mmCIF file of C-alpha atoms in Angstrom:
data_model
loop_
_atom_site.group_PDB
_atom_site.id
_atom_site.type_symbol
_atom_site.label_atom_id
_atom_site.label_comp_id
_atom_site.label_asym_id
_atom_site.label_seq_id
_atom_site.Cartn_x
_atom_site.Cartn_y
_atom_site.Cartn_z
ATOM 1 C CA MET A 1 7.212 -38.225 3.207
ATOM 2 C CA ARG A 2 10.163 -36.465 1.935
ATOM 3 C CA LYS A 3 8.750 -35.564 -1.223
ATOM 4 C CA LEU A 4 5.636 -34.243 0.455
ATOM 5 C CA ASN A 5 7.809 -32.293 3.027
ATOM 6 C CA THR A 6 9.627 -31.022 -0.324
ATOM 7 C CA LEU A 7 6.344 -29.785 -1.604
ATOM 8 C CA LEU A 8 4.840 -27.870 1.062
ATOM 9 C CA VAL A 9 8.108 -26.020 1.407
ATOM 10 C CA ILE A 10 8.337 -24.938 -2.108
ATOM 11 C CA THR A 11 4.153 -23.696 -1.290
ATOM 12 C CA LEU A 12 4.681 -21.930 1.910
ATOM 13 C CA ILE A 13 7.763 -20.329 0.062
ATOM 14 C CA PHE A 14 5.415 -19.150 -3.541
ATOM 15 C CA PHE A 15 3.448 -18.234 -0.353
ATOM 16 C CA ILE A 16 5.082 -15.685 1.511
ATOM 17 C CA GLN A 17 6.116 -14.461 -1.977
ATOM 18 C CA SER A 18 2.976 -14.159 -3.393
ATOM 19 C CA ILE A 19 2.347 -11.738 -0.145
ATOM 20 C CA ASN A 20 5.115 -10.215 0.225
ATOM 21 C CA SER A 21 4.876 -8.912 -3.664
ATOM 22 C CA GLN A 22 1.272 -7.465 -3.741
ATOM 23 C CA ASN A 23 2.414 -5.593 0.123
ATOM 24 C CA LYS A 24 4.427 -3.716 -2.295
ATOM 25 C CA GLU A 25 2.855 -3.687 -4.442
ATOM 26 C CA LEU A 26 0.043 -1.516 -2.109
ATOM 27 C CA ILE A 27 3.106 0.512 -0.578
ATOM 28 C CA THR A 28 4.280 1.522 -3.492
ATOM 29 C CA SER A 29 -0.232 2.325 -4.672
ATOM 30 C CA ILE A 30 -0.063 4.176 -0.838
ATOM 31 C CA ASN A 31 3.130 6.319 -2.061
ATOM 32 C CA SER A 32 2.166 6.728 -6.082
ATOM 33 C CA ASN A 33 -1.197 9.013 -4.691
ATOM 34 C CA LEU A 34 -0.113 10.355 -1.467
ATOM 35 C CA ILE A 35 -0.078 14.409 -0.982
ATOM 36 C CA ASP A 36 2.890 14.736 1.183
ATOM 37 C CA ILE A 37 2.393 16.940 3.741
ATOM 38 C CA ASP A 38 6.309 18.653 4.958
ATOM 39 C CA ASN A 39 5.199 19.716 7.678
ATOM 40 C CA SER A 40 2.304 20.379 10.657
ATOM 41 C CA ASN A 41 3.121 22.396 11.856
ATOM 42 C CA PRO A 42 0.410 25.665 11.177
ATOM 43 C CA GLU A 43 1.715 28.478 11.325
ATOM 44 C CA TYR A 44 3.409 27.251 7.077
ATOM 45 C CA PRO A 45 0.639 26.581 4.805
ATOM 46 C CA LEU A 46 0.235 23.466 2.793
ATOM 47 C CA LYS A 47 2.901 22.373 0.444
ATOM 48 C CA GLN A 48 1.014 21.051 -2.068
ATOM 49 C CA PRO A 49 -1.828 23.318 -1.771
ATOM 50 C CA SER A 50 -3.349 23.433 -5.215
ATOM 51 C CA LYS A 51 -3.741 19.119 -5.165
ATOM 52 C CA PHE A 52 -6.136 20.665 -3.096
ATOM 53 C CA LYS A 53 -8.193 22.265 -5.049
ATOM 54 C CA ASP A 54 -10.464 19.139 -7.179
ATOM 55 C CA ILE A 55 -10.634 17.360 -4.534
ATOM 56 C CA PHE A 56 -11.957 20.053 -1.973
ATOM 57 C CA GLU A 57 -14.338 21.663 -4.909
ATOM 58 C CA ASN A 58 -17.793 20.654 -5.224
ATOM 59 C CA VAL A 59 -17.391 20.502 -0.380
ATOM 60 C CA LYS A 60 -19.332 22.886 1.441
ATOM 61 C CA ILE A 61 -19.188 20.143 4.934
ATOM 62 C CA PHE A 62 -15.540 19.014 5.031
ATOM 63 C CA GLY A 63 -15.442 16.834 8.465
ATOM 64 C CA PHE A 64 -11.559 16.630 10.178
ATOM 65 C CA GLY A 65 -11.668 13.460 12.449
ATOM 66 C CA GLU A 66 -8.567 12.545 14.899
ATOM 67 C CA ALA A 67 -7.544 9.719 16.412
ATOM 68 C CA THR A 68 -7.155 10.463 20.053
ATOM 69 C CA HIS A 69 -8.241 13.937 21.534
ATOM 70 C CA GLY A 70 -4.787 14.149 23.438
ATOM 71 C CA SER A 71 -2.624 15.053 19.709
ATOM 72 C CA LYS A 72 -0.524 17.491 19.332
ATOM 73 C CA GLU A 73 -0.141 17.436 15.690
ATOM 74 C CA PHE A 74 -3.528 16.011 14.447
ATOM 75 C CA GLU A 75 -4.932 19.547 16.084
ATOM 76 C CA ASP A 76 -2.262 21.159 14.075
ATOM 77 C CA LEU A 77 -3.411 19.811 11.386
ATOM 78 C CA LYS A 78 -6.884 20.319 11.590
ATOM 79 C CA VAL A 79 -6.232 24.342 11.848
ATOM 80 C CA LYS A 80 -3.627 24.349 9.095
ATOM 81 C CA PHE A 81 -6.052 22.977 6.357
ATOM 82 C CA PHE A 82 -8.843 25.222 8.557
ATOM 83 C CA LYS A 83 -6.761 28.398 7.577
ATOM 84 C CA TYR A 84 -5.916 26.390 3.910
ATOM 85 C CA LEU A 85 -10.122 26.238 2.921
ATOM 86 C CA VAL A 86 -11.396 29.733 4.697
ATOM 87 C CA ILE A 87 -9.195 31.364 2.036
ATOM 88 C CA ASN A 88 -10.047 29.307 -0.363
ATOM 89 C CA CYS A 89 -13.181 27.466 -0.089
ATOM 90 C CA ASN A 90 -15.596 29.655 1.570
ATOM 91 C CA VAL A 91 -14.834 27.942 5.030
ATOM 92 C CA LYS A 92 -16.426 30.104 8.153
ATOM 93 C CA ILE A 93 -17.093 28.761 10.526
ATOM 94 C CA PHE A 94 -15.515 25.908 13.843
ATOM 95 C CA ALA A 95 -17.961 23.507 14.722
ATOM 96 C CA ILE A 96 -16.329 21.803 17.366
ATOM 97 C CA GLU A 97 -17.259 18.406 19.251
ATOM 98 C CA ALA A 98 -18.324 20.874 22.212
ATOM 99 C CA ASN A 99 -21.336 22.302 23.148
ATOM 100 C CA TYR A 100 -23.386 25.678 21.629
ATOM 101 C CA GLY A 101 -23.429 27.588 24.829
ATOM 102 C CA ASN A 102 -19.788 26.557 25.780
ATOM 103 C CA CYS A 103 -19.085 28.242 22.989
ATOM 104 C CA LEU A 104 -20.529 31.072 23.175
ATOM 105 C CA ALA A 105 -17.769 33.147 25.062
ATOM 106 C CA ILE A 106 -14.961 31.717 22.088
ATOM 107 C CA ASN A 107 -17.364 33.092 19.907
ATOM 108 C CA SER A 108 -17.740 36.823 21.270
ATOM 109 C CA TYR A 109 -14.006 36.610 21.690
ATOM 110 C CA ILE A 110 -13.103 36.119 17.989
ATOM 111 C CA GLN A 111 -16.217 37.868 16.943
ATOM 112 C CA HIS A 112 -15.362 41.088 18.684
ATOM 113 C CA GLY A 113 -12.868 40.657 20.527
ATOM 114 C CA GLU A 114 -14.963 40.489 23.874
ATOM 115 C CA GLY A 115 -13.549 38.555 27.315
ATOM 116 C CA ASN A 116 -9.892 36.212 28.012
ATOM 117 C CA PRO A 117 -9.554 33.701 25.240
ATOM 118 C CA GLN A 118 -7.884 31.560 28.656
ATOM 119 C CA ASP A 119 -11.533 31.948 30.378
ATOM 120 C CA ALA A 120 -13.472 31.337 27.529
ATOM 121 C CA ILE A 121 -11.553 28.241 26.806
ATOM 122 C CA ASN A 122 -12.329 27.488 29.963
ATOM 123 C CA LYS A 123 -16.307 27.681 29.489
ATOM 124 C CA ILE A 124 -15.784 25.031 27.074
ATOM 125 C CA GLY A 125 -15.651 22.186 29.905
ATOM 126 C CA TYR A 126 -13.723 20.062 28.042
ATOM 127 C CA TRP A 127 -9.406 19.214 28.911
ATOM 128 C CA ILE A 128 -9.227 17.817 25.145
ATOM 129 C CA TRP A 129 -10.016 21.320 24.174
ATOM 130 C CA ASN A 130 -8.160 23.362 26.715
ATOM 131 C CA THR A 131 -4.913 23.264 24.269
ATOM 132 C CA LYS A 132 -2.382 25.655 23.385
ATOM 133 C CA GLU A 133 -2.865 25.051 19.708
ATOM 134 C CA ILE A 134 -6.405 25.459 20.165
ATOM 135 C CA LEU A 135 -5.994 28.747 22.353
ATOM 136 C CA SER A 136 -3.207 29.789 18.901
ATOM 137 C CA LEU A 137 -6.504 29.279 16.376
ATOM 138 C CA ILE A 138 -8.158 30.835 18.251
ATOM 139 C CA GLU A 139 -5.830 33.331 18.114
ATOM 140 C CA TRP A 140 -5.906 34.069 14.384
ATOM 141 C CA MET A 141 -9.268 33.427 13.997
ATOM 142 C CA LYS A 142 -9.966 36.966 15.814
ATOM 143 C CA LEU A 143 -7.441 38.721 13.380
ATOM 144 C CA TYR A 144 -8.429 37.000 10.780
ATOM 145 C CA ASN A 145 -12.264 38.737 11.884
ATOM 146 C CA SER A 146 -10.335 42.440 13.186
ATOM 147 C CA THR A 147 -10.427 43.490 9.021
ATOM 148 C CA LEU A 148 -13.623 41.748 8.309
ATOM 149 C CA SER A 149 -17.711 42.538 7.720
ATOM 150 C CA GLU A 150 -19.464 40.769 10.896
ATOM 151 C CA GLU A 151 -20.814 39.116 8.116
ATOM 152 C CA ASN A 152 -18.004 37.535 5.821
ATOM 153 C CA LYS A 153 -16.869 37.635 10.011
ATOM 154 C CA LEU A 154 -15.344 33.445 10.928
ATOM 155 C CA SER A 155 -17.295 31.501 14.239
ATOM 156 C CA PHE A 156 -16.475 29.418 16.297
ATOM 157 C CA ILE A 157 -19.760 26.822 17.474
ATOM 158 C CA GLY A 158 -20.285 24.207 19.324
ATOM 159 C CA ILE A 159 -22.777 21.561 18.332
ATOM 160 C CA ASP A 160 -22.662 18.840 20.774
ATOM 161 C CA VAL A 161 -24.809 17.946 23.453
ATOM 162 C CA ALA A 162 -22.921 16.570 26.027
ATOM 163 C CA ASN A 163 -24.268 19.549 28.671
ATOM 164 C CA CYS A 164 -26.193 22.676 28.799
ATOM 165 C CA GLN A 165 -25.390 24.442 32.059
ATOM 166 C CA ASN A 166 -23.766 27.956 30.518
ATOM 167 C CA THR A 167 -26.749 27.542 27.683
ATOM 168 C CA SER A 168 -29.644 27.418 30.238
ATOM 169 C CA ASP A 169 -26.979 29.747 32.302
ATOM 170 C CA ILE A 170 -27.538 32.551 29.399
ATOM 171 C CA LEU A 171 -30.924 31.541 28.930
ATOM 172 C CA TYR A 172 -32.226 32.224 32.287
ATOM 173 C CA LYS A 173 -30.713 35.591 32.137
ATOM 174 C CA HIS A 174 -32.340 36.265 29.281
ATOM 175 C CA LEU A 175 -35.980 34.883 30.701
ATOM 176 C CA GLN A 176 -35.104 37.614 33.082
ATOM 177 C CA LYS A 177 -34.628 40.930 31.392
ATOM 178 C CA ASN A 178 -37.631 40.030 28.769
ATOM 179 C CA SER A 179 -40.621 38.692 29.370
ATOM 180 C CA PHE A 180 -43.310 36.314 27.800
ATOM 181 C CA PRO A 181 -45.826 33.830 28.956
ATOM 182 C CA ASN A 182 -45.467 31.598 31.210
ATOM 183 C CA ASN A 183 -41.801 33.277 31.788
ATOM 184 C CA GLU A 184 -41.860 31.778 35.739
ATOM 185 C CA LYS A 185 -42.215 28.664 34.211
ATOM 186 C CA TYR A 186 -39.660 28.612 32.425
ATOM 187 C CA LEU A 187 -36.707 30.069 34.699
ATOM 188 C CA THR A 188 -38.012 27.560 37.700
ATOM 189 C CA ILE A 189 -37.642 24.579 34.612
ATOM 190 C CA LEU A 190 -33.979 26.825 33.968
ATOM 191 C CA SER A 191 -33.037 27.049 37.549
ATOM 192 C CA ASN A 192 -32.301 23.369 37.299
ATOM 193 C CA TYR A 193 -30.092 23.053 34.710
ATOM 194 C CA ASN A 194 -27.437 26.167 36.353
ATOM 195 C CA SER A 195 -25.853 24.000 37.949
ATOM 196 C CA THR A 196 -24.595 20.100 38.662
ATOM 197 C CA ASN A 197 -25.764 19.930 42.003
ATOM 198 C CA ASN A 198 -29.656 20.572 40.793
ATOM 199 C CA LEU A 199 -29.552 18.119 38.797
ATOM 200 C CA LYS A 200 -28.546 15.210 40.574
ATOM 201 C CA ASN A 201 -32.054 15.960 42.034
ATOM 202 C CA LEU A 202 -33.731 15.877 39.190
ATOM 203 C CA ARG A 203 -35.624 12.246 37.233
ATOM 204 C CA LYS A 204 -36.544 11.317 34.568
ATOM 205 C CA LYS A 205 -40.441 12.186 34.668
ATOM 206 C CA ASP A 206 -38.712 15.124 35.321
ATOM 207 C CA PHE A 207 -36.932 15.687 32.098
ATOM 208 C CA GLU A 208 -39.784 14.405 29.950
ATOM 209 C CA GLU A 209 -42.060 17.349 31.989
ATOM 210 C CA HIS A 210 -39.349 19.494 31.583
ATOM 211 C CA TYR A 211 -39.342 19.269 28.392
ATOM 212 C CA LEU A 212 -42.660 19.671 26.669
ATOM 213 C CA ALA A 213 -42.918 22.894 28.246
ATOM 214 C CA LEU A 214 -39.777 23.998 26.629
ATOM 215 C CA LYS A 215 -40.821 23.070 23.804
ATOM 216 C CA SER A 216 -43.449 25.412 24.200
ATOM 217 C CA LEU A 217 -41.089 28.476 24.709
ATOM 218 C CA ASP A 218 -39.497 27.240 21.010
ATOM 219 C CA LEU A 219 -42.662 27.856 19.447
ATOM 220 C CA GLU A 220 -42.150 32.116 21.232
ATOM 221 C CA PHE A 221 -38.349 32.012 19.136
ATOM 222 C CA LYS A 222 -39.931 30.467 16.234
ATOM 223 C CA LYS A 223 -41.933 33.349 16.085
ATOM 224 C CA LEU A 224 -39.219 35.892 16.982
ATOM 225 C CA LYS A 225 -37.593 34.246 14.060
ATOM 226 C CA ASP A 226 -34.357 35.543 16.249
ATOM 227 C CA PRO A 227 -32.074 31.757 14.965
ATOM 228 C CA TYR A 228 -29.893 32.490 18.020
ATOM 229 C CA LEU A 229 -32.417 32.564 20.864
ATOM 230 C CA TYR A 230 -34.006 28.858 19.137
ATOM 231 C CA GLN A 231 -30.702 27.427 19.339
ATOM 232 C CA LEU A 232 -30.439 28.397 23.100
ATOM 233 C CA ASN A 233 -33.304 26.392 23.766
ATOM 234 C CA ASN A 234 -32.531 24.087 21.433
ATOM 235 C CA SER A 235 -30.031 23.009 23.226
ATOM 236 C CA ILE A 236 -31.101 22.923 25.990
ATOM 237 C CA LEU A 237 -33.651 20.925 24.797
ATOM 238 C CA GLN A 238 -30.906 18.823 23.472
ATOM 239 C CA TYR A 239 -29.864 17.531 26.749
ATOM 240 C CA ILE A 240 -32.963 17.244 27.858
ATOM 241 C CA SER A 241 -33.922 15.043 25.534
ATOM 242 C CA MET A 242 -30.286 12.796 25.831
ATOM 243 C CA ARG A 243 -30.505 12.122 30.454
ATOM 244 C CA ILE A 244 -34.714 10.721 28.883
ATOM 245 C CA ASP A 245 -33.596 7.703 26.684
ATOM 246 C CA TYR A 246 -28.968 8.399 26.674
ATOM 247 C CA THR A 247 -27.384 6.744 23.192
ATOM 248 C CA GLN A 248 -24.434 7.128 20.762
ATOM 249 C CA THR A 249 -26.890 7.394 18.402
ATOM 250 C CA LEU A 250 -29.300 10.158 19.434
ATOM 251 C CA ARG A 251 -26.414 11.702 20.695
ATOM 252 C CA ASP A 252 -24.569 11.943 16.626
ATOM 253 C CA LYS A 253 -28.185 12.191 15.094
ATOM 254 C CA LEU A 254 -28.748 15.709 17.356
ATOM 255 C CA MET A 255 -25.235 16.802 16.456
ATOM 256 C CA PHE A 256 -26.226 16.035 12.931
ATOM 257 C CA GLU A 257 -29.328 18.101 12.862
ATOM 258 C CA ASN A 258 -27.587 21.226 14.983
ATOM 259 C CA ILE A 259 -24.616 21.519 12.291
ATOM 260 C CA ASN A 260 -28.198 21.134 9.312
ATOM 261 C CA TRP A 261 -29.312 23.903 11.359
ATOM 262 C CA LEU A 262 -25.566 25.936 10.302
ATOM 263 C CA VAL A 263 -26.113 24.881 6.703
ATOM 264 C CA GLU A 264 -30.246 26.368 6.622
ATOM 265 C CA ASN A 265 -28.943 29.632 8.692
ATOM 266 C CA THR A 266 -25.860 30.368 7.043
ATOM 267 C CA ASN A 267 -24.224 31.249 3.699
ATOM 268 C CA SER A 268 -20.951 29.753 4.368
ATOM 269 C CA ASN A 269 -18.640 26.215 4.273
ATOM 270 C CA ILE A 270 -18.186 23.990 7.493
ATOM 271 C CA PHE A 271 -15.724 22.653 8.518
ATOM 272 C CA ILE A 272 -16.158 19.982 11.499
ATOM 273 C CA CYS A 273 -13.514 19.396 14.780
ATOM 274 C CA ALA A 274 -14.380 15.877 16.363
ATOM 275 C CA HIS A 275 -13.643 11.777 16.783
ATOM 276 C CA ASN A 276 -12.837 10.044 13.840
ATOM 277 C CA ILE A 277 -15.871 8.103 15.690
ATOM 278 C CA HIS A 278 -18.300 10.962 14.246
ATOM 279 C CA VAL A 279 -16.794 12.623 11.434
ATOM 280 C CA SER A 280 -16.458 8.209 9.484
ATOM 281 C CA LYS A 281 -19.332 8.415 7.526
ATOM 282 C CA LYS A 282 -20.406 4.317 8.472
ATOM 283 C CA ASN A 283 -19.886 3.770 12.150
ATOM 284 C CA ILE A 284 -20.693 -0.217 12.427
ATOM 285 C CA SER A 285 -21.300 0.356 15.545
ATOM 286 C CA PHE A 286 -23.996 3.485 15.188
ATOM 287 C CA ASN A 287 -25.312 5.380 12.878
ATOM 288 C CA SER A 288 -22.255 8.370 13.461
ATOM 289 C CA LEU A 289 -23.229 12.043 12.574
ATOM 290 C CA GLY A 290 -21.288 11.692 9.508
ATOM 291 C CA TYR A 291 -23.144 9.227 8.538
ATOM 292 C CA HIS A 292 -26.248 11.346 8.770
ATOM 293 C CA LEU A 293 -24.416 13.919 6.694
ATOM 294 C CA LYS A 294 -23.221 11.769 4.041
ATOM 295 C CA ASN A 295 -26.974 10.772 2.917
ATOM 296 C CA LYS A 296 -28.115 14.253 3.098
ATOM 297 C CA TYR A 297 -25.258 16.136 1.114
ATOM 298 C CA SER A 298 -24.118 12.958 -0.565
ATOM 299 C CA GLU A 299 -20.100 14.286 -2.218
ATOM 300 C CA LYS A 300 -21.107 17.414 -0.406
ATOM 301 C CA TYR A 301 -20.015 16.446 2.887
ATOM 302 C CA TYR A 302 -16.142 15.388 2.774
ATOM 303 C CA SER A 303 -14.598 13.307 5.587
ATOM 304 C CA VAL A 304 -10.860 13.370 6.721
ATOM 305 C CA GLY A 305 -9.821 10.299 9.081
ATOM 306 C CA PHE A 306 -6.412 10.341 10.647
ATOM 307 C CA ASP A 307 -4.120 7.523 12.031
ATOM 308 C CA PHE A 308 -1.039 7.677 13.614
ATOM 309 C CA GLY A 309 1.712 5.259 14.186
ATOM 310 C CA SER A 310 4.433 5.901 17.332
ATOM 311 C CA GLY A 311 3.959 8.148 19.608
ATOM 312 C CA SER A 312 2.329 9.878 22.538
ATOM 313 C CA PHE A 313 -1.029 12.047 23.608
ATOM 314 C CA ASN A 314 -2.471 12.779 26.398
ATOM 315 C CA ALA A 315 -5.671 10.125 27.253
ATOM 316 C CA PHE A 316 -8.004 10.550 31.115
ATOM 317 C CA ASP A 317 -6.847 7.498 33.041
ATOM 318 C CA ILE A 318 -10.499 5.911 35.474
ATOM 319 C CA LYS A 319 -8.273 4.624 37.665
ATOM 320 C CA SER A 320 -6.630 8.176 38.796
ATOM 321 C CA LYS A 321 -8.892 10.484 37.460
ATOM 322 C CA LYS A 322 -6.574 12.297 35.898
ATOM 323 C CA ILE A 323 -4.892 13.247 32.212
ATOM 324 C CA LYS A 324 -2.040 11.202 31.465
ATOM 325 C CA LYS A 325 0.635 10.936 28.928
ATOM 326 C CA TYR A 326 0.388 7.915 26.934
ATOM 327 C CA SER A 327 3.090 5.957 24.608
ATOM 328 C CA ILE A 328 2.885 3.346 21.802
ATOM 329 C CA ASP A 329 6.092 1.944 20.695
ATOM 330 C CA GLU A 330 5.040 0.635 17.215
ATOM 331 C CA PRO A 331 1.304 -0.064 15.500
ATOM 332 C CA LEU A 332 -0.390 -2.396 16.226
ATOM 333 C CA LYS A 333 0.193 -6.078 13.801
ATOM 334 C CA LYS A 334 -2.106 -6.893 11.466
ATOM 335 C CA THR A 335 -3.848 -3.488 11.376
ATOM 336 C CA SER A 336 -4.478 -0.406 8.745
ATOM 337 C CA THR A 337 -2.333 1.382 10.552
ATOM 338 C CA GLU A 338 0.373 -0.717 10.033
ATOM 339 C CA VAL A 339 0.420 -0.880 6.234
ATOM 340 C CA PHE A 340 0.390 3.218 6.146
ATOM 341 C CA ASN A 341 3.530 3.220 7.965
ATOM 342 C CA ASN A 342 5.604 1.696 5.718
ATOM 343 C CA ALA A 343 4.391 4.747 3.588
ATOM 344 C CA SER A 344 7.260 6.648 2.462
ATOM 345 C CA SER A 345 6.407 9.783 3.558
ATOM 346 C CA ASN A 346 6.306 10.409 7.827
ATOM 347 C CA MET A 347 2.503 13.135 7.437
ATOM 348 C CA TYR A 348 0.421 12.255 4.261
ATOM 349 C CA PHE A 349 -3.014 13.521 3.185
ATOM 350 C CA LEU A 350 -4.756 9.680 1.076
ATOM 351 C CA ASP A 351 -7.570 10.643 -0.740
ATOM 352 C CA LEU A 352 -9.998 7.517 -1.414
ATOM 353 C CA ASN A 353 -11.880 8.755 -3.398
ATOM 354 C CA LYS A 354 -9.307 8.731 -6.282
ATOM 355 C CA SER A 355 -9.472 6.528 -9.558
ATOM 356 C CA SER A 356 -5.718 5.485 -10.015
ATOM 357 C CA PHE A 357 -4.770 3.370 -7.241
ATOM 358 C CA SER A 358 -3.813 -0.144 -8.272
ATOM 359 C CA PRO A 359 -5.416 -3.606 -7.534
ATOM 360 C CA THR A 360 -4.179 -3.777 -4.876
ATOM 361 C CA LEU A 361 -4.870 -0.842 -3.183
ATOM 362 C CA ASN A 362 -9.068 -1.235 -4.568
ATOM 363 C CA LYS A 363 -9.066 -4.734 -2.875
ATOM 364 C CA PHE A 364 -7.253 -3.327 0.933
ATOM 365 C CA ILE A 365 -9.443 0.310 0.882
ATOM 366 C CA MET A 366 -12.998 -1.915 0.341
ATOM 367 C CA SER A 367 -11.712 -4.617 3.279
ATOM 368 C CA LYS A 368 -12.175 -5.331 6.774
ATOM 369 C CA SER A 369 -9.199 -3.262 8.590
ATOM 370 C CA PHE A 370 -8.497 -2.540 12.139
ATOM 371 C CA ARG A 371 -6.474 -0.321 14.375
ATOM 372 C CA ARG A 372 -6.545 0.570 17.156
ATOM 373 C CA ALA A 373 -9.748 2.716 19.518
ATOM 374 C CA ILE A 374 -8.648 6.251 21.187
ATOM 375 C CA GLY A 375 -10.922 8.451 22.934
ATOM 376 C CA ALA A 376 -10.632 10.452 25.701
ATOM 377 C CA THR A 377 -9.922 8.022 26.980
ATOM 378 C CA TYR A 378 -6.896 5.071 26.580
ATOM 379 C CA SER A 379 -7.188 1.056 26.433
ATOM 380 C CA ALA A 380 -4.494 -0.909 24.958
ATOM 381 C CA LYS A 381 -7.519 -3.938 24.118
ATOM 382 C CA LEU A 382 -9.489 -1.579 22.835
ATOM 383 C CA VAL A 383 -9.909 -1.784 18.377
ATOM 384 C CA GLU A 384 -11.873 -0.326 15.903
ATOM 385 C CA SER A 385 -13.296 -2.678 12.873
ATOM 386 C CA GLU A 386 -14.037 -0.627 9.339
ATOM 387 C CA LYS A 387 -13.327 -1.110 5.942
ATOM 388 C CA MET A 388 -11.739 2.403 4.884
ATOM 389 C CA LYS A 389 -13.247 3.062 1.758
ATOM 390 C CA GLU A 390 -16.940 3.287 3.514
ATOM 391 C CA SER A 391 -15.561 5.492 6.846
ATOM 392 C CA PHE A 392 -13.794 8.034 5.236
ATOM 393 C CA ASP A 393 -13.790 10.282 1.641
ATOM 394 C CA ALA A 394 -9.994 10.375 3.121
ATOM 395 C CA ILE A 395 -6.451 9.519 5.344
ATOM 396 C CA ILE A 396 -4.145 11.348 6.868
ATOM 397 C CA PHE A 397 -2.136 9.920 8.543
ATOM 398 C CA VAL A 398 1.355 10.989 10.833
ATOM 399 C CA LYS A 399 4.039 8.294 11.760
ATOM 400 C CA LYS A 400 4.788 9.495 15.161
ATOM 401 C CA THR A 401 2.440 12.117 17.201
ATOM 402 C CA TYR A 402 3.727 14.040 20.216
ATOM 403 C CA GLU A 403 0.970 14.811 23.232
ATOM 404 C CA SER A 404 -0.853 17.891 23.268
ATOM 405 C CA SER A 405 0.008 21.340 25.356
ATOM 406 C CA LEU A 406 -2.146 21.590 28.212
ATOM 407 C CA LEU A 407 -2.831 24.921 29.486
ATOM 408 C CA ASN A 408 -3.780 25.275 33.120
ATOM 409 C CA TYR A 409 -7.676 25.029 33.373
ATOM 410 C CA SER A 410 -10.487 24.961 35.941
ATOM 411 C CA TYR A 411 -13.956 23.113 35.755
#
């Protein structure tokens, strides 16, 4: 019996040493391949810009995610990378997880100085973007545009389909001034979408009838070859299709169609600002925006996921119906987050397509792993499951985060 116990102890020690050795090799390989990001402040350029030249050289569409919708560092880092890509990679479009019509006021401000930026941000209608970080980006885009010709100016475009109130109001006013066949019919239909109160009275049959009617208006705009009017109406059609039969798969497919529309109607590269689940190349639960982009554009689409070890962030509290500051003290055990948190850098970029990874690191990014699932709301019980290399082309990891700087907002 003693011999058996001794053998078990020796086996256990050997096993632990083997695991520790693998973990050490894993962290060593991460440290050897990461690109250190000195700080998240977008006022300062990337510390090692030359290291991104080859990584981004052939990319046309950049998908930058976020591990929460309420972390300051994630927003700041996206602005930092957006500035780099504008200057070095012909990126001219900031495509955000918000609705098309809701972002038009911001676009008018950055391109022509029209309106007030705070009022424009309020029109997005979603608290996650109503921050000092996004306001700072908007002001930078306006300043950058001030010396450029119209065709070279940056654009701020919404690609989501969650509502269409502002879009409908804009199109309604256009139709009042410019008559089309069946104009009264279109105006009557659009009046249902100008306010949330009117929407409450609509049923599935109404949505289906409205969709068919506005499809005929779609044809009128195609004849005019006016992409602006077409996308206004298309945004409403997309919203209606979501009300007829909502699924997350449909939502992301429609966002993909909006990115595709931008590719076909502009001569510039695109920066996507959305949650990790949307920009990921492969999601276990549904076919994401990034999944469709990777399938169509292959290496011309580059997906960057975000993660963090600990810190604070904003999220919507369902009970109180208020935005609340949450804090996490340490990474979840046995997750990819725990591994990345052991790297030498406090903030870094790791290109998952590199060929210089050790076998242990290659195995790690190709194996199923877990991390926290945090979006606009937070639950400690929710986790994401993924094979990292299948989901993202790169990871940006931040060891400690702080909550985003919310502005006063009203809806």
